[in-house]
PDB file of C-alpha atoms in Angstrom:
ATOM      1  CA  ALA A  23      69.166  34.872  49.329  1.00 55.00           C
ATOM      2  CA  THR A  24      69.746  31.558  48.500  1.00 58.00           C
ATOM      3  CA  LEU A  25      66.188  30.628  50.085  1.00 57.00           C
ATOM      4  CA  GLN A  26      64.667  33.249  48.000  1.00 57.00           C
ATOM      5  CA  ARG A  27      66.380  32.325  44.605  1.00 56.00           C
ATOM      6  CA  PHE A  28      64.916  28.771  45.946  1.00 51.00           C
ATOM      7  CA  ALA A  29      61.586  30.148  45.999  1.00 53.00           C
ATOM      8  CA  ARG A  30      61.336  31.916  42.916  1.00 54.00           C
ATOM      9  CA  SER A  31      62.830  28.808  40.952  1.00 55.00           C
ATOM     10  CA  PHE A  32      60.554  26.840  42.456  1.00 50.00           C
ATOM     11  CA  ALA A  33      57.678  29.218  41.695  1.00 52.00           C
ATOM     12  CA  CYS A  34      58.762  29.559  37.830  1.00 51.00           C
ATOM     13  CA  THR A  35      58.968  25.399  37.672  1.00 53.00           C
ATOM     14  CA  ARG A  36      55.286  25.498  39.438  1.00 50.00           C
ATOM     15  CA  ARG A  37      54.165  28.035  36.999  1.00 52.00           C
ATOM     16  CA  ALA A  38      55.771  26.181  34.103  1.00 51.00           C
ATOM     17  CA  ARG A  39      54.058  23.631  35.197  1.00 52.00           C
ATOM     18  CA  GLY A  40      50.623  24.872  35.629  1.00 51.00           C
ATOM     19  CA  ALA A  41      50.746  26.508  31.994  1.00 53.00           C
ATOM     20  CA  GLU A  42      51.959  23.257  30.834  1.00 55.00           C
ATOM     21  CA  GLU A  43      49.164  21.563  31.977  1.00 56.00           C
ATOM     22  CA  ARG A  44      47.173  24.269  31.340  1.00 55.00           C
ATOM     23  CA  GLY A  45      48.040  24.008  27.562  1.00 59.00           C
ATOM     24  CA  ALA A  46      47.302  20.262  27.994  1.00 59.00           C
ATOM     25  CA  LEU A  47      44.066  20.240  29.630  1.00 57.00           C
ATOM     26  CA  ALA A  48      42.824  22.697  26.874  1.00 61.00           C
ATOM     27  CA  ARG A  49      44.338  20.826  23.822  1.00 62.00           C
ATOM     28  CA  ALA A  50      41.965  17.716  26.090  1.00 60.00           C
ATOM     29  CA  ARG A  51      39.529  19.735  25.513  1.00 59.00           C
ATOM     30  CA  GLU A  52      39.999  20.692  21.852  1.00 66.00           C
ATOM     31  CA  ARG A  53      40.448  17.072  21.282  1.00 60.00           C
ATOM     32  CA  MET A  54      36.963  16.367  23.086  1.00 55.00           C
ATOM     33  CA  ARG A  55      35.776  19.126  21.372  1.00 59.00           C
ATOM     34  CA  SER A  56      36.932  18.143  17.625  1.00 59.00           C
ATOM     35  CA  ASP A  57      35.617  14.485  18.820  1.00 56.00           C
ATOM     36  CA  GLY A  58      32.479  15.593  19.883  1.00 58.00           C
ATOM     37  CA  ASP A  59      32.338  17.688  16.619  1.00 66.00           C
ATOM     38  CA  ASP A  60      33.511  14.284  14.584  1.00 68.00           C
ATOM     39  CA  ASP A  61      30.642  12.187  16.406  1.00 71.00           C
ATOM     40  CA  LYS A  62      28.070  14.552  15.388  1.00 77.00           C
ATOM     41  CA  ARG A  63      29.243  14.312  11.761  1.00 77.00           C
ATOM     42  CA  LEU A  64      29.246  10.648  12.049  1.00 76.00           C
ATOM     43  CA  ALA A  65      25.900  10.430  13.259  1.00 77.00           C
ATOM     44  CA  ASP A  66      24.517  13.317  10.840  1.00 80.00           C
ATOM     45  CA  GLU A  67      26.109  11.177   7.788  1.00 82.00           C
ATOM     46  CA  ARG A  68      24.572   7.879   9.845  1.00 81.00           C
ATOM     47  CA  VAL A  69      21.263   9.553   9.670  1.00 84.00           C
ATOM     48  CA  GLU A  70      21.598  10.655   5.731  1.00 84.00           C
ATOM     49  CA  SER A  71      22.484   7.194   4.543  1.00 83.00           C
ATOM     50  CA  ILE A  72      18.948   5.620   6.606  1.00 85.00           C
ATOM     51  CA  ARG A  73      17.413   8.131   4.712  1.00 86.00           C
ATOM     52  CA  LYS A  74      19.499   7.140   1.576  1.00 85.00           C
ATOM     53  CA  PHE A  75      18.489   3.558   1.721  1.00 83.00           C
ATOM     54  CA  GLU A  76      14.788   3.992   2.865  1.00 88.00           C
ATOM     55  CA  THR A  77      14.167   6.031  -0.097  1.00 89.00           C
ATOM     56  CA  PHE A  78      15.650   4.124  -2.204  1.00 87.00           C
ATOM     57  CA  LEU A  79      13.806   0.727  -0.736  1.00 87.00           C
ATOM     58  CA  HIS A  80      10.814   2.835  -1.063  1.00 88.00           C
ATOM     59  CA  ASP A  81      11.111   4.417  -4.323  1.00 90.00           C
ATOM     60  CA  VAL A  82      13.023   2.093  -6.240  1.00 89.00           C
ATOM     61  CA  LEU A  83      12.880  -1.378  -5.091  1.00 90.00           C
ATOM     62  CA  GLU A  84       9.016  -1.673  -3.951  1.00 90.00           C
ATOM     63  CA  LYS A  85       8.062   0.224  -6.797  1.00 92.00           C
ATOM     64  CA  ASP A  86       9.951  -2.954  -8.894  1.00 92.00           C
ATOM     65  CA  LEU A  87       8.260  -5.749  -6.708  1.00 92.00           C
ATOM     66  CA  ARG A  88       4.758  -4.227  -7.759  1.00 92.00           C
ATOM     67  CA  GLU A  89       5.643  -4.165 -11.646  1.00 94.00           C
ATOM     68  CA  ALA A  90       7.033  -7.603 -11.471  1.00 93.00           C
ATOM     69  CA  LEU A  91       4.134  -9.339  -9.614  1.00 93.00           C
ATOM     70  CA  ALA A  92       1.641  -7.362 -11.374  1.00 95.00           C
ATOM     71  CA  GLU A  93       2.867  -8.220 -14.726  1.00 96.00           C
ATOM     72  CA  ARG A  94       3.396 -12.045 -13.259  1.00 95.00           C
ATOM     73  CA  SER A  95      -0.511 -11.470 -12.680  1.00 95.00           C
ATOM     74  CA  ARG A  96      -1.007 -10.602 -16.487  1.00 95.00           C
ATOM     75  CA  ILE A  97       1.039 -13.340 -17.197  1.00 96.00           C
ATOM     76  CA  GLU A  98      -1.267 -15.640 -15.517  1.00 96.00           C
ATOM     77  CA  LYS A  99      -4.433 -13.807 -16.999  1.00 94.00           C
ATOM     78  CA  ARG A 100      -2.961 -14.728 -20.092  1.00 93.00           C
ATOM     79  CA  MET A 101      -2.689 -18.458 -19.680  1.00 95.00           C
ATOM     80  CA  GLN A 102      -6.118 -19.110 -18.001  1.00 94.00           C
ATOM     81  CA  SER A 103      -7.182 -17.513 -21.372  1.00 89.00           C
ATOM     82  CA  CYS A 104      -4.909 -19.878 -23.453  1.00 91.00           C
ATOM     83  CA  GLN A 105      -6.328 -22.884 -21.086  1.00 92.00           C
ATOM     84  CA  GLU A 106      -9.792 -21.679 -22.033  1.00 87.00           C
ATOM     85  CA  ILE A 107      -9.439 -21.452 -25.686  1.00 86.00           C
ATOM     86  CA  LEU A 108      -7.975 -25.054 -25.418  1.00 88.00           C
ATOM     87  CA  ALA A 109     -11.171 -26.039 -23.770  1.00 86.00           C
ATOM     88  CA  LEU A 110     -13.176 -24.105 -26.279  1.00 82.00           C
ATOM     89  CA  ALA A 111     -11.446 -25.813 -29.096  1.00 82.00           C
ATOM     90  CA  GLN A 112     -11.726 -29.313 -27.240  1.00 82.00           C
ATOM     91  CA  GLU A 113     -15.371 -28.640 -27.491  1.00 77.00           C
ATOM     92  CA  THR A 114     -16.820 -31.693 -29.803  1.00 67.00           C
ATOM     93  CA  HIS A 115     -20.598 -29.668 -29.624  1.00 73.00           C
ATOM     94  CA  ASP A 116     -21.769 -26.526 -30.738  1.00 73.00           C
ATOM     95  CA  ALA A 117     -19.511 -24.422 -28.194  1.00 72.00           C
ATOM     96  CA  HIS A 118     -20.223 -20.815 -26.458  1.00 75.00           C
ATOM     97  CA  ALA A 119     -17.806 -18.069 -25.707  1.00 76.00           C
ATOM     98  CA  LEU A 120     -17.836 -14.545 -24.716  1.00 75.00           C
ATOM     99  CA  VAL A 121     -15.952 -12.767 -28.034  1.00 76.00           C
ATOM    100  CA  ASP A 122     -13.747  -9.719 -27.072  1.00 75.00           C
ATOM    101  CA  LEU A 123     -15.313  -6.634 -29.291  1.00 79.00           C
ATOM    102  CA  GLY A 124     -12.348  -4.489 -28.941  1.00 75.00           C
ATOM    103  CA  GLY A 125     -10.132  -4.183 -25.886  1.00 72.00           C
ATOM    104  CA  GLY A 126     -10.933  -6.167 -24.313  1.00 70.00           C
ATOM    105  CA  HIS A 127     -14.237  -3.238 -22.456  1.00 76.00           C
ATOM    106  CA  ALA A 128     -16.884  -4.976 -24.572  1.00 82.00           C
ATOM    107  CA  TYR A 129     -17.872  -8.855 -25.257  1.00 79.00           C
ATOM    108  CA  ALA A 130     -20.608 -10.664 -27.035  1.00 85.00           C
ATOM    109  CA  LYS A 131     -22.181 -14.154 -26.597  1.00 83.00           C
ATOM    110  CA  ALA A 132     -20.620 -16.294 -29.778  1.00 80.00           C
ATOM    111  CA  LYS A 133     -21.626 -19.458 -30.803  1.00 81.00           C
ATOM    112  CA  ARG A 134     -19.126 -21.724 -33.112  1.00 76.00           C
ATOM    113  CA  PRO A 135     -20.611 -24.965 -34.770  1.00 79.00           C
ATOM    114  CA  ASP A 136     -18.775 -28.042 -33.934  1.00 78.00           C
ATOM    115  CA  GLY A 137     -15.713 -27.510 -36.561  1.00 78.00           C
ATOM    116  CA  ALA A 138     -15.281 -24.272 -37.442  1.00 82.00           C
ATOM    117  CA  PRO A 139     -12.558 -22.538 -37.184  1.00 84.00           C
ATOM    118  CA  MET A 140     -11.612 -19.742 -34.740  1.00 83.00           C
ATOM    119  CA  PHE A 141      -9.405 -16.925 -34.306  1.00 81.00           C
ATOM    120  CA  VAL A 142      -7.146 -17.043 -31.873  1.00 84.00           C
ATOM    121  CA  GLU A 143      -4.547 -14.132 -31.306  1.00 84.00           C
ATOM    122  CA  VAL A 144      -1.303 -15.324 -31.299  1.00 84.00           C
ATOM    123  CA  GLY A 145       0.765 -12.180 -30.426  1.00 82.00           C
ATOM    124  CA  LEU A 146       1.234  -8.865 -30.987  1.00 87.00           C
ATOM    125  CA  GLY A 147      -1.987  -7.845 -31.873  1.00 82.00           C
ATOM    126  CA  PHE A 148      -2.398 -10.567 -34.555  1.00 87.00           C
ATOM    127  CA  HIS A 149      -5.063 -13.266 -35.065  1.00 85.00           C
ATOM    128  CA  VAL A 150      -5.081 -16.553 -36.976  1.00 88.00           C
ATOM    129  CA  GLU A 151      -7.730 -18.564 -38.562  1.00 89.00           C
ATOM    130  CA  LEU A 152      -7.339 -22.046 -36.809  1.00 89.00           C
ATOM    131  CA  LEU A 153      -9.264 -25.453 -36.992  1.00 89.00           C
ATOM    132  CA  PRO A 154     -10.021 -27.137 -33.915  1.00 85.00           C
ATOM    133  CA  HIS A 155      -7.399 -29.321 -34.372  1.00 88.00           C
ATOM    134  CA  GLU A 156      -4.511 -26.798 -35.235  1.00 91.00           C
ATOM    135  CA  ILE A 157      -5.525 -24.952 -31.947  1.00 90.00           C
ATOM    136  CA  PRO A 158      -3.988 -27.146 -29.423  1.00 92.00           C
ATOM    137  CA  ARG A 159      -0.308 -27.003 -31.021  1.00 94.00           C
ATOM    138  CA  VAL A 160      -0.615 -22.904 -31.462  1.00 92.00           C
ATOM    139  CA  VAL A 161      -2.154 -22.765 -27.627  1.00 92.00           C
ATOM    140  CA  GLU A 162       0.936 -25.036 -26.631  1.00 94.00           C
ATOM    141  CA  LEU A 163       3.458 -23.126 -28.404  1.00 93.00           C
ATOM    142  CA  LYS A 164       2.093 -19.471 -26.397  1.00 93.00           C
ATOM    143  CA  MET A 165       2.267 -21.390 -23.369  1.00 95.00           C
ATOM    144  CA  VAL A 166       5.972 -22.505 -23.632  1.00 96.00           C
ATOM    145  CA  TYR A 167       6.229 -18.584 -24.433  1.00 95.00           C
ATOM    146  CA  LEU A 168       4.141 -17.472 -21.137  1.00 95.00           C
ATOM    147  CA  LYS A 169       5.804 -19.949 -19.034  1.00 97.00           C
ATOM    148  CA  ARG A 170       9.045 -18.705 -20.042  1.00 97.00           C
ATOM    149  CA  MET A 171       7.992 -15.012 -19.260  1.00 96.00           C
ATOM    150  CA  TYR A 172       6.190 -16.405 -15.943  1.00 96.00           C
ATOM    151  CA  ASP A 173       8.961 -17.927 -14.728  1.00 96.00           C
ATOM    152  CA  GLN A 174      11.262 -14.682 -15.796  1.00 95.00           C
ATOM    153  CA  CYS A 175       8.833 -12.524 -13.857  1.00 95.00           C
ATOM    154  CA  GLN A 176       9.049 -14.930 -10.977  1.00 95.00           C
ATOM    155  CA  GLN A 177      12.824 -15.056 -10.846  1.00 95.00           C
ATOM    156  CA  LYS A 178      12.725 -10.680 -10.834  1.00 94.00           C
ATOM    157  CA  ALA A 179      10.369 -10.888  -8.093  1.00 93.00           C
ATOM    158  CA  LYS A 180      13.035 -13.005  -6.293  1.00 94.00           C
ATOM    159  CA  ASP A 181      15.756 -10.862  -6.866  1.00 94.00           C
ATOM    160  CA  VAL A 182      13.849  -7.546  -5.923  1.00 92.00           C
ATOM    161  CA  LYS A 183      12.929  -9.525  -3.131  1.00 92.00           C
ATOM    162  CA  ARG A 184      16.549 -10.701  -1.775  1.00 93.00           C
ATOM    163  CA  HIS A 185      17.448  -6.786  -2.200  1.00 90.00           C
ATOM    164  CA  VAL A 186      14.728  -6.025  -0.260  1.00 91.00           C
ATOM    165  CA  GLU A 187      15.817  -8.069   2.631  1.00 91.00           C
ATOM    166  CA  THR A 188      19.338  -6.868   1.939  1.00 90.00           C
ATOM    167  CA  VAL A 189      18.464  -3.096   2.570  1.00 88.00           C
ATOM    168  CA  ALA A 190      16.470  -3.580   5.268  1.00 89.00           C
ATOM    169  CA  LEU A 191      19.268  -5.898   6.764  1.00 89.00           C
ATOM    170  CA  SER A 192      21.796  -2.730   5.972  1.00 85.00           C
ATOM    171  CA  LEU A 193      19.257  -0.347   7.295  1.00 86.00           C
ATOM    172  CA  HIS A 194      18.935  -2.250  10.737  1.00 86.00           C
ATOM    173  CA  GLN A 195      22.591  -1.903  10.904  1.00 85.00           C
ATOM    174  CA  LEU A 196      23.124   1.478  10.545  1.00 81.00           C
ATOM    175  CA  ARG A 197      19.697   2.206  13.037  1.00 83.00           C
ATOM    176  CA  THR A 198      21.789  -0.065  16.033  1.00 84.00           C
ATOM    177  CA  MET A 199      25.048   1.143  15.505  1.00 74.00           C
ATOM    178  CA  ASP A 200      26.837   2.035  19.305  1.00 55.00           C
ATOM    179  CA  GLY A 201      24.937  -0.589  20.483  1.00 50.00           C
ATOM    180  CA  GLY A 202      21.839   1.227  20.656  1.00 49.00           C
ATOM    181  CA  GLU A 203      18.600   1.221  18.676  1.00 48.00           C
ATOM    182  CA  ARG A 204      17.774   4.873  16.953  1.00 48.00           C
ATOM    183  CA  ALA A 205      14.762   5.909  15.408  1.00 49.00           C
ATOM    184  CA  ALA A 206      15.783   7.453  11.927  1.00 47.00           C
ATOM    185  CA  PRO A 207      13.691  10.732  10.858  1.00 47.00           C
ATOM    186  CA  LYS A 208      11.692   9.645   7.414  1.00 45.00           C
TER     187      LYS A 208
END
């Protein structure tokens, strides 16, 4: 009888331990499943972050950079135009030039007699009639203004380029998280 009680007690203990172990195993499996869900959720968030960074890079930063460079190019053309006006004004003999007839689409050849006044565009669509000796001062003021605008465009382009590099570095770090290179869907 004692041996039977001992055997039953041992079996109960063993069943209890088995139940505890099965419960612990079930809890561990559940944790592993939830860890897997967490890993999947984190991976999905990482892919979404990569997509957002790429969208920001292509839709905002690259557009800003193109606009800054285009504006800088327009300013360079205006500066070149000022240099041409200055050279034309400094000619001592009859000067020949192409004259804009409107909108920058139609031009005509013109001859300016020596010492004759010229119409110089000063901004906002206004033109001023100036004598040749007055033109250098006006062109100098316009060049100072254009140089300032050029420097601002140059600085904006540098700032945008720096932002592009920062976003590119962030994208690289997001793609290489957990040690392996990952390609993000576009």
